[in-house]
CSV table of C-alpha atoms and ligand atoms in Angstrom, one decimal:
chain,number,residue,atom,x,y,z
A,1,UNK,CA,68.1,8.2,-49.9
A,2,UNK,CA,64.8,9.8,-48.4
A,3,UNK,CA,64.0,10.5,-45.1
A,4,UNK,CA,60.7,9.1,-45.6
A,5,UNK,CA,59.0,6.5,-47.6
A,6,UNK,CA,57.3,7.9,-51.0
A,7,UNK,CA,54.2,5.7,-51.6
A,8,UNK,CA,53.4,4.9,-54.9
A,9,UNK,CA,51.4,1.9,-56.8
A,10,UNK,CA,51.7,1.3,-61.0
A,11,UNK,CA,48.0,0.6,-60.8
A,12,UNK,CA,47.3,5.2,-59.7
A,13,UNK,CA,46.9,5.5,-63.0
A,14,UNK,CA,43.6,6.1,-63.8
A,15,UNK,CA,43.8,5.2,-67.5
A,16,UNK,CA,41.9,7.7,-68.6
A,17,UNK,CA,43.6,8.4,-72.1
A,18,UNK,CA,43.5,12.2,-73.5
A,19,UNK,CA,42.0,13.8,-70.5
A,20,UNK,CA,42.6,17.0,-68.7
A,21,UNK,CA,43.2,15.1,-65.4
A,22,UNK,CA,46.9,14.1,-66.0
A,23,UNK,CA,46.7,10.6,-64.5
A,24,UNK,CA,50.0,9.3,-65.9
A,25,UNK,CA,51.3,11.9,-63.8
A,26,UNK,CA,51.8,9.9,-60.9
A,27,UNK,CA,54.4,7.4,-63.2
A,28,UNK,CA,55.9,10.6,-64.7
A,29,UNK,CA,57.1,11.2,-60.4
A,30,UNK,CA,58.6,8.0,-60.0
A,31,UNK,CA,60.5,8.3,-63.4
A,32,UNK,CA,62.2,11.9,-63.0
A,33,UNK,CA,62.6,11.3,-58.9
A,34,UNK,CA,64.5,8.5,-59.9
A,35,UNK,CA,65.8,10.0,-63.3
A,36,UNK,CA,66.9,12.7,-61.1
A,37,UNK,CA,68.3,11.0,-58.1
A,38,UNK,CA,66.2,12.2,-56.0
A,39,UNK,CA,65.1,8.7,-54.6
A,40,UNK,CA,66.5,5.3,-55.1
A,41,UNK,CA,64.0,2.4,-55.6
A,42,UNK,CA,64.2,1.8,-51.8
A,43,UNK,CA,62.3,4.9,-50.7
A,44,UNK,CA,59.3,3.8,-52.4
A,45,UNK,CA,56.6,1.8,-50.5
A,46,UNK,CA,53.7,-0.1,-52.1
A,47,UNK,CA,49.9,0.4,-50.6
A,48,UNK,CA,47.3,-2.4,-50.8
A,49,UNK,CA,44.0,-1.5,-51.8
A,50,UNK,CA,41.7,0.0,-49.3
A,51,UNK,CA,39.0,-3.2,-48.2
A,52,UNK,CA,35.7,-2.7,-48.8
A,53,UNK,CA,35.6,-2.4,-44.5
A,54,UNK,CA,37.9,0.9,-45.0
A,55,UNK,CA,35.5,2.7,-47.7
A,56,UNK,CA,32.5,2.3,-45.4
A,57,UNK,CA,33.8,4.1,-42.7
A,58,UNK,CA,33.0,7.1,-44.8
A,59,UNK,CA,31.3,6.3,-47.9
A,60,UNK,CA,27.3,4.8,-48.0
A,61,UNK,CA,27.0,1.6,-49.0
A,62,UNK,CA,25.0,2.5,-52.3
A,63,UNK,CA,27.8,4.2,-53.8
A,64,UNK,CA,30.8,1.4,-53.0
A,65,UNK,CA,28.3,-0.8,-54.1
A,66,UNK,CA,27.4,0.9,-57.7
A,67,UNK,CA,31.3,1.3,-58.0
A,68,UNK,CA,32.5,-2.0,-57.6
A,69,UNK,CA,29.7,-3.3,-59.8
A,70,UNK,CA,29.7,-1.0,-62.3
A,71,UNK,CA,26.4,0.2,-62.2
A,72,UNK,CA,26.6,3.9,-61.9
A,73,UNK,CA,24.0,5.9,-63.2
A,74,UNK,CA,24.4,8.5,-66.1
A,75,UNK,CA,23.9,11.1,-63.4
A,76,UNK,CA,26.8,9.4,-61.3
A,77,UNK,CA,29.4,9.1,-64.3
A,78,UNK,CA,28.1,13.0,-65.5
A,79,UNK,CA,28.8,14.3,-62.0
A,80,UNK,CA,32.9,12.3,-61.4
A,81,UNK,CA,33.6,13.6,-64.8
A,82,UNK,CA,35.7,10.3,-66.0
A,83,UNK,CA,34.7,7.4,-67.4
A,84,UNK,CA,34.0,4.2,-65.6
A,85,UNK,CA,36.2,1.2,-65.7
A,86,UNK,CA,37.3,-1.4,-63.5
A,87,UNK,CA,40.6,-0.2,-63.5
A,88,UNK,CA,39.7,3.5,-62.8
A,89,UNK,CA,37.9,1.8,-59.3
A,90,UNK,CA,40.7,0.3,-58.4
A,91,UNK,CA,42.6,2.9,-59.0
A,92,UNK,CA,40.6,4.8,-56.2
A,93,UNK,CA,41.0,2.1,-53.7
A,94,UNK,CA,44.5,2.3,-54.3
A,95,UNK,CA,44.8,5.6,-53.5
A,96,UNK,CA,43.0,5.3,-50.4
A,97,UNK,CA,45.4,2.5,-49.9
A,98,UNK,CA,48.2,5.1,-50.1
A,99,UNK,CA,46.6,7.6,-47.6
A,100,UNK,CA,46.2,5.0,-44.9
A,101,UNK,CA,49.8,4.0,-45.7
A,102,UNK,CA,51.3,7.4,-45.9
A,103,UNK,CA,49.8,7.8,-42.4
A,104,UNK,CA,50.9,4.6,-41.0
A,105,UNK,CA,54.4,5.6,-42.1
A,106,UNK,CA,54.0,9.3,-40.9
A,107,UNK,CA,53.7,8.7,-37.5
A,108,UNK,CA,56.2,5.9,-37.6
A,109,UNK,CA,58.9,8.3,-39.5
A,110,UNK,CA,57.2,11.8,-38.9
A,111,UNK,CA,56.1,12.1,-42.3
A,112,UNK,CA,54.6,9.8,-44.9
A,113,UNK,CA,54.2,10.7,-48.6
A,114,UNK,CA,51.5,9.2,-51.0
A,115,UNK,CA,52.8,10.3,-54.7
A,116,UNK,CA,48.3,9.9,-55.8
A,117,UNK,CA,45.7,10.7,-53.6
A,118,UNK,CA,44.4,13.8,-52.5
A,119,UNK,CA,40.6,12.7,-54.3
A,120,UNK,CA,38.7,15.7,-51.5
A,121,UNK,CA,35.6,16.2,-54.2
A,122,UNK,CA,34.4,12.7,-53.5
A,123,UNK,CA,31.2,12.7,-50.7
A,124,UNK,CA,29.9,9.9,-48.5
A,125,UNK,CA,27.2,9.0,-51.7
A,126,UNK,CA,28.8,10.1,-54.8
A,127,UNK,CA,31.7,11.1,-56.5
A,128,UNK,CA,32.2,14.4,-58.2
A,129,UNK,CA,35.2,16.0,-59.9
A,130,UNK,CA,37.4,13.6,-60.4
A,131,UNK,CA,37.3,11.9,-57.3
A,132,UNK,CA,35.3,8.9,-56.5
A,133,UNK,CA,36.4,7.7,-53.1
A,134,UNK,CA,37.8,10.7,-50.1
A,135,UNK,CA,40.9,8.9,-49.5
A,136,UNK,CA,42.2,11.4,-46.7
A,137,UNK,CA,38.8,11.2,-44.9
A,138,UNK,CA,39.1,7.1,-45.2
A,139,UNK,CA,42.5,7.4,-43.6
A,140,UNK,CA,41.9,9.3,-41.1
A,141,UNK,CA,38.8,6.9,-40.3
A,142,UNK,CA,41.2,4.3,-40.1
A,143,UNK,CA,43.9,5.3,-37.9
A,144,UNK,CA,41.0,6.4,-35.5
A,145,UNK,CA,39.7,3.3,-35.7
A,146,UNK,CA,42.6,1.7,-34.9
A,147,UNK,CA,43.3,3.9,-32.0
A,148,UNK,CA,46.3,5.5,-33.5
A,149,UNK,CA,45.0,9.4,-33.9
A,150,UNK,CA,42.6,11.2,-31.7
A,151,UNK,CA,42.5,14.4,-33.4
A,152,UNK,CA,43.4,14.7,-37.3
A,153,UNK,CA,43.9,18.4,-39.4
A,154,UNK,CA,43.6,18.5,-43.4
A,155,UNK,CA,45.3,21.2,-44.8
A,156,UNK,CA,43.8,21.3,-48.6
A,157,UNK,CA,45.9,24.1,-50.7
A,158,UNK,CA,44.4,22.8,-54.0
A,159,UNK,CA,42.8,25.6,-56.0
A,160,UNK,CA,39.8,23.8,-55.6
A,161,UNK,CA,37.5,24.1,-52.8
A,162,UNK,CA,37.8,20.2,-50.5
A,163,UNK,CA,34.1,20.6,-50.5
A,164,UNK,CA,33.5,16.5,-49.8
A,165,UNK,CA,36.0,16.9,-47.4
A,166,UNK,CA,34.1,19.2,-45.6
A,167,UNK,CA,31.0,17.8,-45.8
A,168,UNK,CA,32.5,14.5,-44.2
A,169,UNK,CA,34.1,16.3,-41.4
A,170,UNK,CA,31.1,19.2,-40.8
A,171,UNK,CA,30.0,18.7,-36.7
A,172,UNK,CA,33.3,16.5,-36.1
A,173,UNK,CA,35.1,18.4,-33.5
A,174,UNK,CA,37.8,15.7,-33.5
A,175,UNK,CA,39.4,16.7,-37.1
A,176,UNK,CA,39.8,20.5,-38.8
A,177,UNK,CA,39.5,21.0,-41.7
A,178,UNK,CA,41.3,24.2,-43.6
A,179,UNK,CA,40.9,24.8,-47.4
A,180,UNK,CA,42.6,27.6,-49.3
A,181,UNK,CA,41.5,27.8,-52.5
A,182,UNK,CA,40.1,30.5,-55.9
A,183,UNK,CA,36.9,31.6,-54.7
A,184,UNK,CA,35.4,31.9,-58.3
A,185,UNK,CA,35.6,28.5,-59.1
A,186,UNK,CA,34.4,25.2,-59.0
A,187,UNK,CA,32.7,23.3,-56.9
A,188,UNK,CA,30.2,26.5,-57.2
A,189,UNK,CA,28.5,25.2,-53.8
A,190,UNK,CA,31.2,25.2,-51.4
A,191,UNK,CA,30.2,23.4,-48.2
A,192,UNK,CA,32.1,25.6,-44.9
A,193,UNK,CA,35.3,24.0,-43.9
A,194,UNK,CA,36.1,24.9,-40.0
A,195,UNK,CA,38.2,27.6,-41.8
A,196,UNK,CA,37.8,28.4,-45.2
A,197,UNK,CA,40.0,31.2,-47.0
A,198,UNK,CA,38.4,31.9,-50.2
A,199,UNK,CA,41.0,34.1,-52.5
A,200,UNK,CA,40.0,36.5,-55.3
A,201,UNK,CA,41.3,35.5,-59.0
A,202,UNK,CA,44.6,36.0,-60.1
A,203,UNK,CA,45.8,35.9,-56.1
A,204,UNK,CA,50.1,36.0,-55.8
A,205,UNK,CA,52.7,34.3,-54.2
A,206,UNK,CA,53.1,37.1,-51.5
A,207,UNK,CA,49.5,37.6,-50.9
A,208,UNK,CA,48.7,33.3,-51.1
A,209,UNK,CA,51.4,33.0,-48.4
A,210,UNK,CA,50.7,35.4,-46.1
A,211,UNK,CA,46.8,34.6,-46.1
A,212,UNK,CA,47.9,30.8,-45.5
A,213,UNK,CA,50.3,31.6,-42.8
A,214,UNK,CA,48.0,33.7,-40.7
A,215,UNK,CA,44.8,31.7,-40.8
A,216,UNK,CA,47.0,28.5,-40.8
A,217,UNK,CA,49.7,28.9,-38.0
A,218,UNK,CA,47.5,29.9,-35.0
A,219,UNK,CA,45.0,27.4,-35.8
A,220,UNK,CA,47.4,24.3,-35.5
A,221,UNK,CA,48.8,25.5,-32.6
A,222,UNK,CA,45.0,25.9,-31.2
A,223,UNK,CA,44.2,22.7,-32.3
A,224,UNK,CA,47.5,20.1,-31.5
A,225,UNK,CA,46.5,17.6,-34.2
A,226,UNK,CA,48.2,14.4,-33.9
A,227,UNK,CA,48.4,14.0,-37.7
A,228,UNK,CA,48.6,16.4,-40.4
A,229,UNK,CA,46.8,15.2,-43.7
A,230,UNK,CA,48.4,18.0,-46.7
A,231,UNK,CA,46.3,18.3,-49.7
A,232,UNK,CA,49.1,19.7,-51.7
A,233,UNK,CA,47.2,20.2,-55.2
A,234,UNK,CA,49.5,21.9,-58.2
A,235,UNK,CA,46.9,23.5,-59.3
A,236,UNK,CA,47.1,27.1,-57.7
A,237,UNK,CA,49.9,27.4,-60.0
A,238,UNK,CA,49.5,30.7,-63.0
A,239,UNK,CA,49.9,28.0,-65.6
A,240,UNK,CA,46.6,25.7,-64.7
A,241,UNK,CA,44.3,25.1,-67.1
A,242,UNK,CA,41.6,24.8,-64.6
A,243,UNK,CA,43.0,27.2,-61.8
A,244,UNK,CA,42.6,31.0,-61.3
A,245,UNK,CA,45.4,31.8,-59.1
A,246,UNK,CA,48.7,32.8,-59.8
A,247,UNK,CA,51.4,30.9,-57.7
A,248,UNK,CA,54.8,30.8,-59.2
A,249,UNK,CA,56.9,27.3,-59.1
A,250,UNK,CA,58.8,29.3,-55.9
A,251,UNK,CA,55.6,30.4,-54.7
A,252,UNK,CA,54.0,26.8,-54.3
A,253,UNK,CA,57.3,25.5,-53.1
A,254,UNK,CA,57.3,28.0,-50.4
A,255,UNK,CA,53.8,27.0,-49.5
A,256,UNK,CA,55.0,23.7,-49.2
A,257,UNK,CA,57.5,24.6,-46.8
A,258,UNK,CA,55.2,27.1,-44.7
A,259,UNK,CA,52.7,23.9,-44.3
A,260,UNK,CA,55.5,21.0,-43.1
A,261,UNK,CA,58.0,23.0,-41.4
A,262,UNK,CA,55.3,24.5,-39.3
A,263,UNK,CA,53.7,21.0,-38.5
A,264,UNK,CA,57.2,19.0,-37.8
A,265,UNK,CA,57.9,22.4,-35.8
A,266,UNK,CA,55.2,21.1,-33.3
A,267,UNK,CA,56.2,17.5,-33.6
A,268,UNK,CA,52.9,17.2,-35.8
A,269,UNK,CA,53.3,14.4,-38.1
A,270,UNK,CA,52.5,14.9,-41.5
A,271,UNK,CA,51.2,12.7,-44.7
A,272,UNK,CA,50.9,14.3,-47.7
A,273,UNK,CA,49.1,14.0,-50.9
A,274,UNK,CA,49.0,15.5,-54.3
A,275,UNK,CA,45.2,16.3,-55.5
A,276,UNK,CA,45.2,18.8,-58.9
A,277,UNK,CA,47.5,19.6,-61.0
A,278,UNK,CA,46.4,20.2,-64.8
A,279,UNK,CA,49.3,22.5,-66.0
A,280,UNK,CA,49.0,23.8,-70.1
A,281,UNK,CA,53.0,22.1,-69.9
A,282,UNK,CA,52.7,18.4,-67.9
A,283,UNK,CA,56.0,18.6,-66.8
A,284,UNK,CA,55.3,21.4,-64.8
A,285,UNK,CA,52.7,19.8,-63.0
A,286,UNK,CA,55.5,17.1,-62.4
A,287,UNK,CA,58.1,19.4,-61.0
A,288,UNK,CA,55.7,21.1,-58.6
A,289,UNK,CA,54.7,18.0,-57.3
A,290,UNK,CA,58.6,16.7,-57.0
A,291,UNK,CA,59.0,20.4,-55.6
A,292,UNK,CA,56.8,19.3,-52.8
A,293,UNK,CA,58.8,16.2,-52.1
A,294,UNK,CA,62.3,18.4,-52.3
A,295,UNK,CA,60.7,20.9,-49.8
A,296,UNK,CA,59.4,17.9,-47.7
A,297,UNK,CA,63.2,16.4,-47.6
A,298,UNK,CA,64.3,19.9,-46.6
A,299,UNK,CA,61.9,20.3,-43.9
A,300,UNK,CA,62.5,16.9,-42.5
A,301,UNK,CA,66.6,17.8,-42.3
A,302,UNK,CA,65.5,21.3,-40.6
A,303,UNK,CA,63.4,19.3,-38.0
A,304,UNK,CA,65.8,16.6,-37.4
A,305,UNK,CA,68.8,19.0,-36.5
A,306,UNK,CA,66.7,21.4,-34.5
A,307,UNK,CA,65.8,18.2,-32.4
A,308,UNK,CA,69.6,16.5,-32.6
B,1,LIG,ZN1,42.0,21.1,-58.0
């Protein structure tokens, strides 16, 4: 059994057929975590869909009108990159249903982890890359809303840029935003996170982790968050198809480490999801992401004896 609840919904899958966004790879999880032993079927928590209410703290009411009608424009559907269909919306809202769980549950249990989620190309009006609806910045709406969080970090360490993340955020003094990412690579307009490490092609473990830890470190500590929101996208990783970076499977799993251990450290909560992850093999995509939930487990065991 986990220390924490794993978050997961049948209905993440996109359906998107032969795509290079792997969205069966959120079932693929569940089956080798529990294939695996990793998690029984009582570590995993169901989200509802996030309510038209949650999707308007962040997006305009244009574009969660046009999705939930189906009207998109060629324009819209060119710019997400996947086709539309009722199921790929609700989807989305599931997703964003995860996030707001995964942080319910992290500040209950100290950490919270959605197995989807992580959609940080999607802006207040459109949807780009992938990602239709910002389901960290929804979250994190949320659980201000509700009083629960006064000031939020996102820690995106997907190869990609979180450029609607930081559009959503820019001027908001209450939540930081950090993005590590390949510099020479999509999105090409890369709207400034509060810090924004932009690595050359081909970066390695050693340099990736020593970039993250000195930018990253310092700034929590500045910053005392009362929730940690980690992008932790697979896609840094040597074998993406759509990455640049070079991150070995030990690399990415130490990365996962660096980011939890040093947030439950400072008794920062922390709810993470998964974002990219578009490996040439798919079940290396899978095993970086169960990596992440491994490194999680070990990090929750570390925190809990340091505080026993
Ligand atoms: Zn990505």
């Amino acid at each position: 059994m986990l220390p924490f609840r794993l978050v997961y919904h049948e209905g993440y899958d996109l359906n998107l057929g032969q795509h290079v966004f792997p969205a069966r790879k959120y079932r693929l999880i569940r089956e080798r975590l529990l294939a695996d032993g990793i998690a029984a079927e009582s570590d995993f928590a169901a989200p509802d869909p996030a309510s038209d209410e949650d999707l308007l703290l962040v997006h305009e009411d244009g574009w969660v009108r046009r999705l939930k009608t189906g009207t998109l424009s060629f324009h819209d559907i060119q710019k997400l990159e996947i086709p539309y269909s009722r199921q790929m919306v609700q989807a989305f809202r599931l997703a964003a249903g995860g996030t707001i769980l995964a942080c319910h549950l992290a500040l209950r249990d100290g950490l919270g982890f959605n197995i989807g989620g992580g959609f940080h190309h999607a802006f207040p009006a459109h949807g780009e890359g992938f990602c239709a609806i910002n389901d960290m910045a929804v979250a994190i709406r949320r659980l201000e809303r509700e009083g629960l969080i006064e000031r939020a970090m996102v820690v995106d360490c997907d190869v990609h840029q979180g450029n609607g993340t930081a559009a959503i955020f820019d001027g908001d003094r209450k939540v930081f935003t950090l993005s590590i990412h390949q510099f020479n690579n999509y999105p090409a307009d890369k709207p400034p996170s509060d810090i924004d490490i932009h690595l050359p092609d081909m970066t390695g473990d050693e340099e990736y982790i020593e970039q993250l830890r000195a930018h990253y470190a310092p700034a929590i500590e500045r910053f005392q968050p009362n929730l940690l929101v980690y992008v932790a996208g697979a896609d840094p990783y040597y074998q993406d198809q759509l990455g640049g970076l070079a991150l070995s499977l030990a690399g990415l799993r130490e990365r996962d480490r660096l980011v939890i251990d040093t947030a439950l450290r400072q008794c920062v909560p922390v709810a993470v999801t998964l974002a990219g992850g578009h490996a040439f093999d798919e079940q290396d995509t899978v095993t970086i992401h169960l990596n992440t939930i491994k490194a999680a487990r070990e990090s929750m065991e570390m925190a809990r004896r340091a505080g026993a």
